[in-house]
Amino acid sequence: MIRAFLAVVLTVLTLHVSPAWAQEPTVPNYQTWERVATQSEELAGNAETPAAQLNDIRARVVEWRRQFEDAQGINADRIATVEGQIASLGPAPAEGATEPEDIAARRAELQAQLAELQAPRLAAVEAFSRADALIRRIDQVLSERQVSELARLSTSPVLPGNWLLAASETTRLVNGIWENTGQRINERATWSEIRPRLPQVAGYLIAALLLLTLGRHWVETLPSRLSARAMDYSRAVVAFVVSLAQIVLPMIGIYLLISALTATEIFGPWTRPFLDALPVAAVILFGAAWLARQLFPTKSVAYDTLNVPPEKRQNARWLINSLALALAVHHVASVAFLPLSGLAERNARLERVPLDFAEGAAVVWHFVLIVIAGALLFKLGVILRRLKPWPDQPGASYRHRVLSFAGTLSRPLAIAAVIAAAIGYVNIGNLLIWPWIQTLAMLGLLILLQDFIADLFNMLKRGQEGARDGLAPLLIGFALVLLSIPIFLLIWGASGNELAEYWNRFRQGITLGGVRLSPGAVLMFLLVFAIGYSITRAVQGAMRTSVLPKTKLDPGGQNALVSGIGYIGIILAALLAITSAGINLSSFAIVAGALSVGIGFGLQNIVSNFVSGIILLIERPVGVGDWIGVGTQQGIVRRISVRSTQIETFDRQQVIIPNGDLITQQVTNWTRGSLMGRITITVSVAYGSDTRRVSQILREIAEDQPTVTIDPAPFVLFSGFGADGLNFSMYVVVTDVNGKGAVQNEINHRIVERFAEENIEIPYAQRDIWLRNPEALKGSVPAPRLPSTPEEGDGVPADRKAVAEDETEAPASDRR
């Protein structure tokens, strides 16, 4: 961790100091540039200028543009110095106002120096703009020509005459290869010519055959054999890494085979193009075979990548391998001899066979390959569009939806490609079918790489639950998708020059509200802020664990101090990151004004809670660990943030209280400043009890509790005469109010026990029932027999005996 941190710091310092180490940019020769620019603009506007010449012109202009971009930094240090001197003179006087003559003269002198220093930079900016516009013009001309060529209508391949022409041209091609190869064999087949090369050819050939036969069979079974010996959490990683040998080992065999054939020196202009196209074709074949085995395995090593029924996997593998074979044949034919190859012909840079292959024959070749690839792609699309994610794995639903959509789109694309080729738009047919096949392959590769990254994190964390679904694998997988965008652009016909131009525009950034954002500025912002944030967290950790525990601050004060350090550190890190990225803070004035309006209307509560949180951290009326009551909620404070406070109730519930409520409402803090608290216990005794003895007993019970304080001592108050008994109140102060429930519980138990020992009765409510006119009740309801003794009254206590009196013996107001 320390080494990584030091490396990051060194990188930032290097980025800051490197401009000072760099040499002063040289001033371009603007006279030469004027001639080059004028000539280039004339050639770019001429429709007869060849594409090769336009590409050469573009390369030269790109170099000039680079010089002009560097020249924009001329006199940067001196300009900054003069601008600082001008700023030290104070603001310029307003219109109609004056300033002292010496200051005005000095300001004019510095302004003249500044204008002289900025002149080369302004010239470079102007020249850069012209070069950039010229490059865009050339790119536009080249793109228009390429689009026109791709949309060109050729003769239809379904015409019978074109099939005869295709047979004739193919015969010419085969005869040319046969004759040229035979001629070179006759010229170089003598023993004197073969003998020096024989060991080399034989060695390459034997090694190639071993790798392509026995070696390939051995490496296909290697992942399952090695992964069986690995741990559960590392099995997937081992299988994936070892499976890459299924591409590498056969490619080494192909390289050795090409080396053996090249060493014979029998390949001439008719056969050499085929040999040059063979490596890419081999990558297509072996890469597709590996991809099919990984996505649709017969038996998965660790888990299934896609939810595909076992009976469909073998069919999917066969379709992928067949599509790869068709793509490989198309690549070899396009590179070697076949015109009208769409993007493949546009990106080809190799010499073809010395045969002007007729256009009518070429459309037949393309039509056959497109029909075969279209049929295979249609069947693969049927399998892909039926993909359904596993019900118990919601994280894998996204890939299934993407591939299902790709499968749905594959079928109409295959049909459209065949129809376009049949009409005669062969380039459009090639443009639809072959790049789409490569796009499907890239989607499958991205899925496998994302799984590999998740498996790698799972292995590093030794199978910890949730390791594969963490945030880090997700972010890295998303970064892979972003990094694959240039590859997708290349697949769909973007050239290297176009990608370089896209990157140049991206590197220059965009301007938003007077602030220029570029990748370098964003990277610098993130890097500096990450370093500042890390330093802040490190200081907080050191203060929390090492420094503050040795001070006399209470835990609440320590938490407030650590939180304050965190807020100050994050603010300073953000300001430093903004200035390091070259962003002027004054550019945010308008944004800050608009934000203040939004705060005034829609963010009142958030701002109120934020300010209240700062007040709580500074004044500290409550702290972490305090027992507080707010409204109807009571609990222990567990965390205080700038927006809310988290308390844990005695029911173990987590309650989030906005800080504004802690400031505006009445808050009861049971433990702030001292843990001592008072308990009040009330008890009643029957009339006739010895009140002084009761007070003494209650005082003794309280004094026996270990947490009850001596000073102040427990106090027993004879509080009054109740309806049912004599009332006493006992006031007890405990050293830790958090345990008052246990103390109160123990005291109540001891009261019951001591009163029973002392024959002191705890009364309960008594009621007398008076019956009026009992004679009238005898006629309708049988009068109950009044027991003469408690034993005869079915267990009714004597003190609750019903008494019947005459109407004259009790006043009417006592009727119940």
PDB file of N, CA and C in Angstrom, residues 192-230:
ATOM      1  N   SER A 192      21.119 -29.049 -55.137  1.00  0.00           N
ATOM      2  CA  SER A 192      21.999 -27.997 -54.631  1.00  0.00           C
ATOM      3  C   SER A 192      21.215 -26.838 -54.025  1.00  0.00           C
ATOM      4  N   GLU A 193      20.009 -26.612 -54.542  1.00  0.00           N
ATOM      5  CA  GLU A 193      19.179 -25.543 -53.988  1.00  0.00           C
ATOM      6  C   GLU A 193      18.442 -26.006 -52.721  1.00  0.00           C
ATOM      7  N   ILE A 194      18.035 -27.272 -52.707  1.00  0.00           N
ATOM      8  CA  ILE A 194      17.215 -27.752 -51.584  1.00  0.00           C
ATOM      9  C   ILE A 194      18.061 -28.109 -50.374  1.00  0.00           C
ATOM     10  N   ARG A 195      19.245 -28.654 -50.599  1.00  0.00           N
ATOM     11  CA  ARG A 195      20.048 -29.193 -49.499  1.00  0.00           C
ATOM     12  C   ARG A 195      20.321 -28.177 -48.388  1.00  0.00           C
ATOM     13  N   PRO A 196      20.689 -26.931 -48.660  1.00  0.00           N
ATOM     14  CA  PRO A 196      20.929 -25.994 -47.541  1.00  0.00           C
ATOM     15  C   PRO A 196      19.668 -25.684 -46.732  1.00  0.00           C
ATOM     16  N   ARG A 197      18.522 -25.745 -47.365  1.00  0.00           N
ATOM     17  CA  ARG A 197      17.284 -25.378 -46.670  1.00  0.00           C
ATOM     18  C   ARG A 197      16.551 -26.576 -46.094  1.00  0.00           C
ATOM     19  N   LEU A 198      16.971 -27.783 -46.407  1.00  0.00           N
ATOM     20  CA  LEU A 198      16.234 -28.981 -46.013  1.00  0.00           C
ATOM     21  C   LEU A 198      16.109 -29.122 -44.491  1.00  0.00           C
ATOM     22  N   PRO A 199      17.173 -28.980 -43.681  1.00  0.00           N
ATOM     23  CA  PRO A 199      17.002 -29.116 -42.224  1.00  0.00           C
ATOM     24  C   PRO A 199      16.021 -28.097 -41.648  1.00  0.00           C
ATOM     25  N   GLN A 200      16.125 -26.863 -42.125  1.00  0.00           N
ATOM     26  CA  GLN A 200      15.228 -25.829 -41.611  1.00  0.00           C
ATOM     27  C   GLN A 200      13.781 -26.134 -41.963  1.00  0.00           C
ATOM     28  N   VAL A 201      13.531 -26.491 -43.227  1.00  0.00           N
ATOM     29  CA  VAL A 201      12.169 -26.804 -43.663  1.00  0.00           C
ATOM     30  C   VAL A 201      11.624 -28.003 -42.904  1.00  0.00           C
ATOM     31  N   ALA A 202      12.452 -29.052 -42.783  1.00  0.00           N
ATOM     32  CA  ALA A 202      11.993 -30.263 -42.102  1.00  0.00           C
ATOM     33  C   ALA A 202      11.698 -29.986 -40.627  1.00  0.00           C
ATOM     34  N   GLY A 203      12.575 -29.213 -39.965  1.00  0.00           N
ATOM     35  CA  GLY A 203      12.351 -28.913 -38.549  1.00  0.00           C
ATOM     36  C   GLY A 203      11.070 -28.118 -38.329  1.00  0.00           C
ATOM     37  N   TYR A 204      10.873 -27.068 -39.126  1.00  0.00           N
ATOM     38  CA  TYR A 204       9.643 -26.289 -39.011  1.00  0.00           C
ATOM     39  C   TYR A 204       8.417 -27.142 -39.293  1.00  0.00           C
ATOM     40  N   LEU A 205       8.478 -27.952 -40.309  1.00  0.00           N
ATOM     41  CA  LEU A 205       7.326 -28.736 -40.731  1.00  0.00           C
ATOM     42  C   LEU A 205       6.947 -29.782 -39.687  1.00  0.00           C
ATOM     43  N   ILE A 206       7.949 -30.494 -39.138  1.00  0.00           N
ATOM     44  CA  ILE A 206       7.655 -31.516 -38.130  1.00  0.00           C
ATOM     45  C   ILE A 206       7.063 -30.868 -36.867  1.00  0.00           C
ATOM     46  N   ALA A 207       7.663 -29.748 -36.419  1.00  0.00           N
ATOM     47  CA  ALA A 207       7.139 -29.069 -35.231  1.00  0.00           C
ATOM     48  C   ALA A 207       5.723 -28.555 -35.454  1.00  0.00           C
ATOM     49  N   ALA A 208       5.469 -28.039 -36.665  1.00  0.00           N
ATOM     50  CA  ALA A 208       4.127 -27.535 -36.965  1.00  0.00           C
ATOM     51  C   ALA A 208       3.109 -28.662 -36.961  1.00  0.00           C
ATOM     52  N   LEU A 209       3.430 -29.796 -37.577  1.00  0.00           N
ATOM     53  CA  LEU A 209       2.492 -30.921 -37.612  1.00  0.00           C
ATOM     54  C   LEU A 209       2.223 -31.465 -36.216  1.00  0.00           C
ATOM     55  N   LEU A 210       3.248 -31.526 -35.371  1.00  0.00           N
ATOM     56  CA  LEU A 210       3.043 -32.013 -34.000  1.00  0.00           C
ATOM     57  C   LEU A 210       2.134 -31.071 -33.212  1.00  0.00           C
ATOM     58  N   LEU A 211       2.356 -29.761 -33.360  1.00  0.00           N
ATOM     59  CA  LEU A 211       1.525 -28.813 -32.627  1.00  0.00           C
ATOM     60  C   LEU A 211       0.087 -28.801 -33.125  1.00  0.00           C
ATOM     61  N   LEU A 212      -0.104 -28.952 -34.421  1.00  0.00           N
ATOM     62  CA  LEU A 212      -1.449 -28.870 -34.990  1.00  0.00           C
ATOM     63  C   LEU A 212      -2.231 -30.164 -34.846  1.00  0.00           C
ATOM     64  N   THR A 213      -1.592 -31.240 -34.498  1.00  0.00           N
ATOM     65  CA  THR A 213      -2.292 -32.524 -34.342  1.00  0.00           C
ATOM     66  C   THR A 213      -2.297 -32.961 -32.880  1.00  0.00           C
ATOM     67  N   LEU A 214      -1.190 -33.526 -32.425  1.00  0.00           N
ATOM     68  CA  LEU A 214      -1.114 -34.021 -31.055  1.00  0.00           C
ATOM     69  C   LEU A 214      -1.203 -32.884 -30.045  1.00  0.00           C
ATOM     70  N   GLY A 215      -0.505 -31.788 -30.326  1.00  0.00           N
ATOM     71  CA  GLY A 215      -0.522 -30.668 -29.393  1.00  0.00           C
ATOM     72  C   GLY A 215      -1.901 -30.058 -29.236  1.00  0.00           C
ATOM     73  N   ARG A 216      -2.624 -29.943 -30.310  1.00  0.00           N
ATOM     74  CA  ARG A 216      -3.956 -29.351 -30.228  1.00  0.00           C
ATOM     75  C   ARG A 216      -4.901 -30.258 -29.448  1.00  0.00           C
ATOM     76  N   HIS A 217      -4.828 -31.570 -29.665  1.00  0.00           N
ATOM     77  CA  HIS A 217      -5.677 -32.494 -28.922  1.00  0.00           C
ATOM     78  C   HIS A 217      -5.323 -32.465 -27.438  1.00  0.00           C
ATOM     79  N   TRP A 218      -4.052 -32.362 -27.120  1.00  0.00           N
ATOM     80  CA  TRP A 218      -3.626 -32.334 -25.720  1.00  0.00           C
ATOM     81  C   TRP A 218      -4.084 -31.070 -25.015  1.00  0.00           C
ATOM     82  N   VAL A 219      -4.004 -29.934 -25.698  1.00  0.00           N
ATOM     83  CA  VAL A 219      -4.357 -28.674 -25.063  1.00  0.00           C
ATOM     84  C   VAL A 219      -5.867 -28.515 -24.924  1.00  0.00           C
ATOM     85  N   GLU A 220      -6.654 -29.216 -25.728  1.00  0.00           N
ATOM     86  CA  GLU A 220      -8.105 -29.133 -25.590  1.00  0.00           C
ATOM     87  C   GLU A 220      -8.587 -29.800 -24.308  1.00  0.00           C
ATOM     88  N   THR A 221      -7.892 -30.818 -23.844  1.00  0.00           N
ATOM     89  CA  THR A 221      -8.273 -31.500 -22.599  1.00  0.00           C
ATOM     90  C   THR A 221      -7.540 -30.962 -21.381  1.00  0.00           C
ATOM     91  N   LEU A 222      -6.606 -30.046 -21.592  1.00  0.00           N
ATOM     92  CA  LEU A 222      -5.793 -29.540 -20.478  1.00  0.00           C
ATOM     93  C   LEU A 222      -6.607 -28.743 -19.459  1.00  0.00           C
ATOM     94  N   PRO A 223      -7.526 -27.855 -19.839  1.00  0.00           N
ATOM     95  CA  PRO A 223      -8.264 -27.082 -18.829  1.00  0.00           C
ATOM     96  C   PRO A 223      -9.021 -27.953 -17.842  1.00  0.00           C
ATOM     97  N   SER A 224      -9.725 -28.966 -18.327  1.00  0.00           N
ATOM     98  CA  SER A 224     -10.501 -29.816 -17.420  1.00  0.00           C
ATOM     99  C   SER A 224      -9.585 -30.608 -16.494  1.00  0.00           C
ATOM    100  N   ARG A 225      -8.430 -31.046 -16.992  1.00  0.00           N
ATOM    101  CA  ARG A 225      -7.516 -31.829 -16.162  1.00  0.00           C
ATOM    102  C   ARG A 225      -6.872 -30.977 -15.069  1.00  0.00           C
ATOM    103  N   LEU A 226      -6.440 -29.760 -15.407  1.00  0.00           N
ATOM    104  CA  LEU A 226      -5.805 -28.906 -14.408  1.00  0.00           C
ATOM    105  C   LEU A 226      -6.812 -28.308 -13.427  1.00  0.00           C
ATOM    106  N   SER A 227      -7.982 -27.909 -13.912  1.00  0.00           N
ATOM    107  CA  SER A 227      -8.970 -27.301 -13.023  1.00  0.00           C
ATOM    108  C   SER A 227      -9.505 -28.308 -12.016  1.00  0.00           C
ATOM    109  N   ALA A 228      -9.488 -29.613 -12.341  1.00  0.00           N
ATOM    110  CA  ALA A 228      -9.954 -30.613 -11.392  1.00  0.00           C
ATOM    111  C   ALA A 228      -9.080 -30.668 -10.145  1.00  0.00           C
ATOM    112  N   ARG A 229      -7.817 -30.245 -10.264  1.00  0.00           N
ATOM    113  CA  ARG A 229      -6.904 -30.245  -9.122  1.00  0.00           C
ATOM    114  C   ARG A 229      -6.901 -28.922  -8.373  1.00  0.00           C
ATOM    115  N   ALA A 230      -7.580 -27.920  -8.893  1.00  0.00           N
ATOM    116  CA  ALA A 230      -7.581 -26.605  -8.261  1.00  0.00           C
ATOM    117  C   ALA A 230      -8.679 -26.513  -7.211  1.00  0.00           C
TER     118      ALA A 230
END
